[in-house]
PDB file of C-alpha atoms in Angstrom:
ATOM      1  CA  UNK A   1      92.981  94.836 117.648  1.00 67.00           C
ATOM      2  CA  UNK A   2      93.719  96.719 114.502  1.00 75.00           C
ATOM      3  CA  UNK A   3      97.826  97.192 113.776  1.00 89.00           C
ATOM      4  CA  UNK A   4      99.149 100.578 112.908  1.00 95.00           C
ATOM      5  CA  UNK A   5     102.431 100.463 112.270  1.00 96.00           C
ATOM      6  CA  UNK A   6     105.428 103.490 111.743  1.00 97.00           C
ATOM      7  CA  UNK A   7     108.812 103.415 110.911  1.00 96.00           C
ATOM      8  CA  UNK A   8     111.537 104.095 111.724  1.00 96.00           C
ATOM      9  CA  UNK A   9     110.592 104.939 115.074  1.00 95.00           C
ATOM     10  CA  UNK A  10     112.862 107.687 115.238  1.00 96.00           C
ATOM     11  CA  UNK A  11     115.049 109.560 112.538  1.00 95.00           C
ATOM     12  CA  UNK A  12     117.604 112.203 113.038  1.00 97.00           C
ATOM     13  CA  UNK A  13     118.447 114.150 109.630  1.00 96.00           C
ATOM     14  CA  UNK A  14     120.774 117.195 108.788  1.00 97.00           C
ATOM     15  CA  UNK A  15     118.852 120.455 108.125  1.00 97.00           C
ATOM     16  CA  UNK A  16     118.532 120.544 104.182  1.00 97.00           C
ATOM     17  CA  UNK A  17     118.002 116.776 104.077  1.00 97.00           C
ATOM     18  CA  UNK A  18     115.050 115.363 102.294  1.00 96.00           C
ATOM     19  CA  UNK A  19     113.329 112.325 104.212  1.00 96.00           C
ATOM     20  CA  UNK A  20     110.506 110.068 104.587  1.00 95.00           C
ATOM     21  CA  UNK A  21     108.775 107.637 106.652  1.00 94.00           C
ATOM     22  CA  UNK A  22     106.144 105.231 106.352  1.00 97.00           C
ATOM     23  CA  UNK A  23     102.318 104.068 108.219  1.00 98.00           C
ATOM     24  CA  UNK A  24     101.369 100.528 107.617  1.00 97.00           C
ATOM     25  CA  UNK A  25      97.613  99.640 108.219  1.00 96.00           C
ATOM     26  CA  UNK A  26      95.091  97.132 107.729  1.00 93.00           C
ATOM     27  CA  UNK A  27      94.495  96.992 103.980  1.00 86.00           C
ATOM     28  CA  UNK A  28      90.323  96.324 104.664  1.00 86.00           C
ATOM     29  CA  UNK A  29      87.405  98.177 105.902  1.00 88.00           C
ATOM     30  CA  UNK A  30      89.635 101.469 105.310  1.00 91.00           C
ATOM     31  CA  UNK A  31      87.832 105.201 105.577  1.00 91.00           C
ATOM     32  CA  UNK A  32      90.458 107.255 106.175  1.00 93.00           C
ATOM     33  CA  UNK A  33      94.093 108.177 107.154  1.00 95.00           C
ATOM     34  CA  UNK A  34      95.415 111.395 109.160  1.00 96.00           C
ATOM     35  CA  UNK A  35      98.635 112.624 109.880  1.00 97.00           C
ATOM     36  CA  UNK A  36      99.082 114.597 112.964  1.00 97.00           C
ATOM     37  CA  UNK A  37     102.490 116.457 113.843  1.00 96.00           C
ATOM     38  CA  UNK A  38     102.966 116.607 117.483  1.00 94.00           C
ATOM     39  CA  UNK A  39     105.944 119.040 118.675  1.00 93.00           C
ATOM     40  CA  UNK A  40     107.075 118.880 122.228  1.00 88.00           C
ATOM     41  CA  UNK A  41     104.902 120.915 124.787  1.00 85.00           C
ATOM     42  CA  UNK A  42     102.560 121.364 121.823  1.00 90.00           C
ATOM     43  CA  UNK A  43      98.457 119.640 120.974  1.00 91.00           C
ATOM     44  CA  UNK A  44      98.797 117.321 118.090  1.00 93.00           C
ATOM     45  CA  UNK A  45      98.175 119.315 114.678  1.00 95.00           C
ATOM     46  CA  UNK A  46      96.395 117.222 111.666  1.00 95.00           C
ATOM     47  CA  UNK A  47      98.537 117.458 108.576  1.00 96.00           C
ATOM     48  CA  UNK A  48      96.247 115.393 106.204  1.00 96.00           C
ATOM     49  CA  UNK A  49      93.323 113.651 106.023  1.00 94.00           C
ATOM     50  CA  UNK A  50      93.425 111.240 103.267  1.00 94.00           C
ATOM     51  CA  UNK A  51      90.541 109.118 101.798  1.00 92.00           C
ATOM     52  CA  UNK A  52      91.020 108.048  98.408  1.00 91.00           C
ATOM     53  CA  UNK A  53      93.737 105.421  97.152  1.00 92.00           C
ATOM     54  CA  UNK A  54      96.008 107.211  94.987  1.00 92.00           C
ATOM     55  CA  UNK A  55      95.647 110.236  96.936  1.00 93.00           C
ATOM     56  CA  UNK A  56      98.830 112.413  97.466  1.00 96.00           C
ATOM     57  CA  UNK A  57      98.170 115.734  99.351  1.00 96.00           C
ATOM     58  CA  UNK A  58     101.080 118.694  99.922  1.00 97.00           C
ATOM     59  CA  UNK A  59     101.351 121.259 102.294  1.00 95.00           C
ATOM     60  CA  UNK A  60     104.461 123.182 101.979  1.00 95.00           C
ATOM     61  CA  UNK A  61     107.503 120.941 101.757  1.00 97.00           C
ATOM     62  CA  UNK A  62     105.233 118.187 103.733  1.00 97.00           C
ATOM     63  CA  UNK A  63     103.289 115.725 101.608  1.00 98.00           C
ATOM     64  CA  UNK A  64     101.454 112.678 101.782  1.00 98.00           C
ATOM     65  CA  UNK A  65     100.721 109.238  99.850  1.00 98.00           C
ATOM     66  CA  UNK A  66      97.984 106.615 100.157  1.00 97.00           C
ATOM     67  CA  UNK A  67      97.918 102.901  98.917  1.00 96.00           C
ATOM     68  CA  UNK A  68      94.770 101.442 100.490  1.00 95.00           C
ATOM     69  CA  UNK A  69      95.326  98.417  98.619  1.00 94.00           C
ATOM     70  CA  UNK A  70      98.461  97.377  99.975  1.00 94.00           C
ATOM     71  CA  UNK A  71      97.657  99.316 103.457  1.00 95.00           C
ATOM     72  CA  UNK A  72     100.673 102.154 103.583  1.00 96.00           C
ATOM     73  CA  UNK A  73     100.960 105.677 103.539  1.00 97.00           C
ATOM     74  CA  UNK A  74     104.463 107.656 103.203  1.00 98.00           C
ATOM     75  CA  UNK A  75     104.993 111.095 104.630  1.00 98.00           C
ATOM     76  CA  UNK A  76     107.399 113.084 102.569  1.00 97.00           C
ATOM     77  CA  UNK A  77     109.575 115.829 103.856  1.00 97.00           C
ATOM     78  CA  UNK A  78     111.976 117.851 101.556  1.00 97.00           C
ATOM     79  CA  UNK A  79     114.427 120.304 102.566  1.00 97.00           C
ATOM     80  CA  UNK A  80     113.664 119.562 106.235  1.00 97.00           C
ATOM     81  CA  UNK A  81     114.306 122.321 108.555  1.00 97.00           C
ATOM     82  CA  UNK A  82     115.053 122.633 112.171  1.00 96.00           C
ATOM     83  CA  UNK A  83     111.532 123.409 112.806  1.00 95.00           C
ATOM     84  CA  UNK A  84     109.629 120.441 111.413  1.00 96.00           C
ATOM     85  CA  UNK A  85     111.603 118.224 114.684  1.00 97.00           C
ATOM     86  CA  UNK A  86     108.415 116.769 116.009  1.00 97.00           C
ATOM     87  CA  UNK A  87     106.683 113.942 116.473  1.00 96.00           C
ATOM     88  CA  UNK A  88     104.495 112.307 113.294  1.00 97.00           C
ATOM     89  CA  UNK A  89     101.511 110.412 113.876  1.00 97.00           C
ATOM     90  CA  UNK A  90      98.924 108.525 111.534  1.00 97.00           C
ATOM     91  CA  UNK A  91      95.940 107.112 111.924  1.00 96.00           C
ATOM     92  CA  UNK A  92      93.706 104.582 111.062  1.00 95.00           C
ATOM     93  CA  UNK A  93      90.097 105.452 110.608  1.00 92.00           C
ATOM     94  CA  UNK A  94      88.324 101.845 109.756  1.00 87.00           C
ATOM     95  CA  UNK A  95      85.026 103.357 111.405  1.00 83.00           C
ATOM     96  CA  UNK A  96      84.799 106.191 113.175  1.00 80.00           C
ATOM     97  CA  UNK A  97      87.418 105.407 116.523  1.00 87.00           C
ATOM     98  CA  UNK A  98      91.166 106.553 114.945  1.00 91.00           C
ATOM     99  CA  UNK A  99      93.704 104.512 115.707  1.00 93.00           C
ATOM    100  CA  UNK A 100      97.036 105.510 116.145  1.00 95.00           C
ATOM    101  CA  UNK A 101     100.456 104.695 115.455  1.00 95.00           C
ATOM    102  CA  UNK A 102     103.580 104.729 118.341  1.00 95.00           C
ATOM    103  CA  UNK A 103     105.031 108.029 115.545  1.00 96.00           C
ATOM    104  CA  UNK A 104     107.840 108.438 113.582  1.00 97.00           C
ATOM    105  CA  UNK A 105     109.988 110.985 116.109  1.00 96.00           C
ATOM    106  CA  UNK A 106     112.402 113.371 113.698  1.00 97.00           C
ATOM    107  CA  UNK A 107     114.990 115.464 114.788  1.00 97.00           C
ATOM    108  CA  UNK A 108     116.133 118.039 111.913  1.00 97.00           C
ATOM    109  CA  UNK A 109     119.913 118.871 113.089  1.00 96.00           C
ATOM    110  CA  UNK A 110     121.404 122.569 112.024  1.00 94.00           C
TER     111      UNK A 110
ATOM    112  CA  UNK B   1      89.185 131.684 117.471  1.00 57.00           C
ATOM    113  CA  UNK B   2      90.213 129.205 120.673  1.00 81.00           C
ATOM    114  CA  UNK B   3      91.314 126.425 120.275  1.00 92.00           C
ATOM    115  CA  UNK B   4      90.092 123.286 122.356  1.00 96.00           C
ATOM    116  CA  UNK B   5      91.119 123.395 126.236  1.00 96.00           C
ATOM    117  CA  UNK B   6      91.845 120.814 128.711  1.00 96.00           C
ATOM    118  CA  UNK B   7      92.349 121.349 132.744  1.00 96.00           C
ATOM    119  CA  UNK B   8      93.967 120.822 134.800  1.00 97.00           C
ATOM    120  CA  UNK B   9      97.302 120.767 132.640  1.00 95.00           C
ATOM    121  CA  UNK B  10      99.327 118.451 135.596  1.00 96.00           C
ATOM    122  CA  UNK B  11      97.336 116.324 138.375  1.00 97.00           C
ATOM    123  CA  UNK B  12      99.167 114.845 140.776  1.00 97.00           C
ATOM    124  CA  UNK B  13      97.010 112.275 142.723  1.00 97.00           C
ATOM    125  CA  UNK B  14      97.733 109.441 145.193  1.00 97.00           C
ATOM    126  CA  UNK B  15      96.780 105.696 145.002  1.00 97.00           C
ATOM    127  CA  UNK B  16      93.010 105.466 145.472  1.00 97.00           C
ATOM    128  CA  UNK B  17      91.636 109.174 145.094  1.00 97.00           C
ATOM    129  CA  UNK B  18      89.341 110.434 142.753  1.00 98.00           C
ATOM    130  CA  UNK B  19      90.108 112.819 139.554  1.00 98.00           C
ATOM    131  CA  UNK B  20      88.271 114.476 136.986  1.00 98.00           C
ATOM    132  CA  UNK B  21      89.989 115.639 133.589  1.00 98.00           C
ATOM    133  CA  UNK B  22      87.881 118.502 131.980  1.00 98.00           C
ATOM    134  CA  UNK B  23      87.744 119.247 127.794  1.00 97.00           C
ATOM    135  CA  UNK B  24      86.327 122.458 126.475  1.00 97.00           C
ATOM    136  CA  UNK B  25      86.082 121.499 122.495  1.00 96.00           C
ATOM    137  CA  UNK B  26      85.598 123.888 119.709  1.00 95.00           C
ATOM    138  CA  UNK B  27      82.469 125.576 119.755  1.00 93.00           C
ATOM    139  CA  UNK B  28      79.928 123.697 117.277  1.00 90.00           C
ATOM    140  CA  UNK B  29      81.752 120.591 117.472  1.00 93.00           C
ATOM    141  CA  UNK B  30      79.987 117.570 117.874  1.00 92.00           C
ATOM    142  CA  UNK B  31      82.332 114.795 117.839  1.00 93.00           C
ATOM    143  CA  UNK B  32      84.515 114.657 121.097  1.00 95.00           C
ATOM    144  CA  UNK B  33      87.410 112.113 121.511  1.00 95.00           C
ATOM    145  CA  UNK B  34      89.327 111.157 124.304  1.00 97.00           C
ATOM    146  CA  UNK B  35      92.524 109.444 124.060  1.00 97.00           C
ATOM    147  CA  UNK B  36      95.197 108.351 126.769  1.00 97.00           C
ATOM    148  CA  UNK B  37      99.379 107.931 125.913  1.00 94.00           C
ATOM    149  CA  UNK B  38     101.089 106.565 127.763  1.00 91.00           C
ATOM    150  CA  UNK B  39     105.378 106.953 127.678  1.00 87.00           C
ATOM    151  CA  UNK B  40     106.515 105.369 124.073  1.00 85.00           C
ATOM    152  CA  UNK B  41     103.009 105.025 122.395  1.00 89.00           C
ATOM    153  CA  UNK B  42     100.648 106.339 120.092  1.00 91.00           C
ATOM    154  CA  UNK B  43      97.351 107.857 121.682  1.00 94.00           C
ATOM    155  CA  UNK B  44      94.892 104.940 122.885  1.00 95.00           C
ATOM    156  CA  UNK B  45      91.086 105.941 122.259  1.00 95.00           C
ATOM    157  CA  UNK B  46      89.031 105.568 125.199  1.00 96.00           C
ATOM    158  CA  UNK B  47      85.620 107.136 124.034  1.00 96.00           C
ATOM    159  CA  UNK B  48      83.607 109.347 121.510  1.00 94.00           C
ATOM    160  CA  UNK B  49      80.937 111.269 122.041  1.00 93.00           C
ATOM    161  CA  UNK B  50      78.266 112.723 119.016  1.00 91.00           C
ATOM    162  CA  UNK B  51      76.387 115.389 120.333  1.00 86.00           C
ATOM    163  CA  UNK B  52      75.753 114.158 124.437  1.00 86.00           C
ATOM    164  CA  UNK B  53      75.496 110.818 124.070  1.00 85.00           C
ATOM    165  CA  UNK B  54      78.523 108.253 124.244  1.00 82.00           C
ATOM    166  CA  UNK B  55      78.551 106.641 121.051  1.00 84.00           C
ATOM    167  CA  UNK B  56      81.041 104.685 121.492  1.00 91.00           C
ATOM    168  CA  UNK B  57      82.996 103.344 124.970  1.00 92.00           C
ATOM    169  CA  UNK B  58      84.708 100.571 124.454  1.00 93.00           C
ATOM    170  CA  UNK B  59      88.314 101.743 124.964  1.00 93.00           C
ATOM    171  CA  UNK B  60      87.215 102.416 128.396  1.00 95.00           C
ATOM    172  CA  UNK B  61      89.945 100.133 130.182  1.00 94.00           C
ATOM    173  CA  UNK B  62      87.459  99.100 133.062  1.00 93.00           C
ATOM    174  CA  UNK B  63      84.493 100.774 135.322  1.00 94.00           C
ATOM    175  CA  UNK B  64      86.713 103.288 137.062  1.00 97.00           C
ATOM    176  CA  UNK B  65      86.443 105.315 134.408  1.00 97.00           C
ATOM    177  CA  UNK B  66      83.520 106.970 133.076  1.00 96.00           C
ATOM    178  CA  UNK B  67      82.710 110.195 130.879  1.00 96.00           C
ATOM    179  CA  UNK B  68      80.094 112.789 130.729  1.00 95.00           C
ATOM    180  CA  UNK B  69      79.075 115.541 128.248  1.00 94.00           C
ATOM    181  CA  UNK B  70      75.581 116.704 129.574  1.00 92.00           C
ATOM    182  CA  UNK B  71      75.337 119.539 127.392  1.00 90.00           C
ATOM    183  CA  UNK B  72      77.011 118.636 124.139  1.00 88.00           C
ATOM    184  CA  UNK B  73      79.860 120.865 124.456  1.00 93.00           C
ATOM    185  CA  UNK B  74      82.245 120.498 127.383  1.00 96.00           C
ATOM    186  CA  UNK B  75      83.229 116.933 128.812  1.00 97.00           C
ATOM    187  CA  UNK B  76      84.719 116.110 131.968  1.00 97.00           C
ATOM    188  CA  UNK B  77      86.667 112.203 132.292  1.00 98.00           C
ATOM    189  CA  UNK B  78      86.248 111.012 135.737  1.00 97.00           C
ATOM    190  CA  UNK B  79      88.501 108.170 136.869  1.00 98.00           C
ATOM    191  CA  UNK B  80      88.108 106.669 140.466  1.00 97.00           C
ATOM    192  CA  UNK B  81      90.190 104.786 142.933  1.00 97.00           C
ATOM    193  CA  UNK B  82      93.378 105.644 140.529  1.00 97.00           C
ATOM    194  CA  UNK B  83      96.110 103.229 140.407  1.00 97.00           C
ATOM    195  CA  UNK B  84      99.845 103.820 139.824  1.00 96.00           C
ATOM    196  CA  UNK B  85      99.238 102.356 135.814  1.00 95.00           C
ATOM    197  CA  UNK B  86      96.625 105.158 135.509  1.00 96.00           C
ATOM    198  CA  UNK B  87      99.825 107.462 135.082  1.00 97.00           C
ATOM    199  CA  UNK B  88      99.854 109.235 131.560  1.00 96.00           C
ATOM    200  CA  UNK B  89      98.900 112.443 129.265  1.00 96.00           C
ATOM    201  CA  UNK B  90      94.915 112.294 128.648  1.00 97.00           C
ATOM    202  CA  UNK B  91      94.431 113.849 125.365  1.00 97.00           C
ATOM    203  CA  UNK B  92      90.952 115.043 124.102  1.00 97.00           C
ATOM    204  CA  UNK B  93      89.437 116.181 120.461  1.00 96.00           C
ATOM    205  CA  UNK B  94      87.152 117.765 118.684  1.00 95.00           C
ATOM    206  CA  UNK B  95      86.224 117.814 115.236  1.00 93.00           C
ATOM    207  CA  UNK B  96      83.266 118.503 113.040  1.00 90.00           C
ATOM    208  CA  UNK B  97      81.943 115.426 112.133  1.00 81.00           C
ATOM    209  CA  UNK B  98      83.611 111.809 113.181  1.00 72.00           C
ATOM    210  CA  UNK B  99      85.707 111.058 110.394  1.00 75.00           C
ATOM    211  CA  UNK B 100      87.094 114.617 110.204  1.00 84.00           C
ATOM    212  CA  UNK B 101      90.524 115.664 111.264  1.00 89.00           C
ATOM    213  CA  UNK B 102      90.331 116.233 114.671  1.00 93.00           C
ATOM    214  CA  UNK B 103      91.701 118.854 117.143  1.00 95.00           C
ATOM    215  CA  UNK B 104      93.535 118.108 120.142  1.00 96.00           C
ATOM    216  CA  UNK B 105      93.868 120.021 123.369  1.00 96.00           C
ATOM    217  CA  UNK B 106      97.343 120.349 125.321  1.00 94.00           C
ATOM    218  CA  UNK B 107      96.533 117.119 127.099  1.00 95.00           C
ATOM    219  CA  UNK B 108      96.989 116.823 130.757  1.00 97.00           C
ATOM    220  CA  UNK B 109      99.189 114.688 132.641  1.00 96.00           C
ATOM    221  CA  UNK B 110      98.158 112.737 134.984  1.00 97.00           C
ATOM    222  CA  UNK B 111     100.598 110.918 137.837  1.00 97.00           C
ATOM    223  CA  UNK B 112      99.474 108.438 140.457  1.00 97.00           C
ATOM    224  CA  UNK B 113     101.563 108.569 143.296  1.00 95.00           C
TER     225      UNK B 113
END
């Protein structure tokens, strides 16, 4: 059984505020790692799809690191916005069956 | 264009009965996912499918469950005899190739009674 892990768990930040949180994953037999944004009532959206160590991807104020070596990716958020509350999800690709972690659930305050 | 589909969005079903979950992926997608959460967790995989054929089952929790795509394109989940623990949101997704990002339908829920 392969461990994906997330943290916090959940995060509640004031609108403006800049945050992060973190995937931990097995540090061998790595092939990729997605992020996925899942907002309430909504399908889960990819973010990122990261494959290289070293990699650091942006979209917007979102953006992403990967250290393959030491198995960990951060998700980086500045100037969050009411909006971005959702649900954050990575995954572990060590073959071709993703799997997930439990999500980081954030809650951007006005 | 549309996205992928899932139906029914809620099934309510008692102890025992039979269900099928149906997926209508992207059109030209090969690879086809489906995943069950449950309350409090990150999507579990269940199978994957490349092209028709189930590549991969092993997330399959036991042999009520079983999967078709005949055609390559839409897939229909069929659980029998559901218990109470069968309870959660099937997910299902599509992508281009396996390793791809992948894109999910609504998901529906499912509740044992």
């Amino acid at each position: 059984i392969l461990n994906v892990e997330q943290s916090p768990q959940s995060l509640h930040v004031q609108e403006g505020d800049s945050t992060n949180f973190t995937c931990s994953f097995p540090s061998s037999n790595f092939y990729a790692l997605h992020w996925y944004r899942w907002e309430t009532a909504k399908s889960p959206e990819a973010l990122f799809v990261m494959t290289l160590n070293g990699d650091e991807k942006k979209k917007g104020r979102i953006s992403a690191t990967l250290n393959t070596k030491e198995g960990y990716s951060y998700l980086y958020i500045k100037g969050s916005q009411p909006e971005d509350s959702a649900t954050y999800l990575c995954a572990f690709l060590g073959s071709y069956i993703p799997t997930f972690g439990r999500g980081t659930s954030l809650i951007v305050h006005p | 264009g549309a996205g992928v589909s899932q139906t029914p969005s809620n099934k309510v079903t008692e102890k025992g009965k039979y269900v099928e979950l149906r997926c209508d992926p992207i059109s030209g997608h090969t690879a086809l996912y489906w995943y069950r959460q449950s309350l409090g967790q990150g999507p579990e995989f269940l199978i994957y499918f490349q092209g028709t054929g189930a590549a991969d089952d092993s997330g399959l929790p036991n042999d009520r469950f079983f999967a078709v795509r005949p055609e390559g394109s839409v897939s229909t989940l069929k659980i029998q005899r559901t218990e109470r623990g069968d309870s959660a949101v099937y997910l299902c997704a599509s992508s281009t190739y396996r390793q791809n990002e992948q894109f999910f339908g609504p998901g529906t829920r499912l509740t044992v009674l």
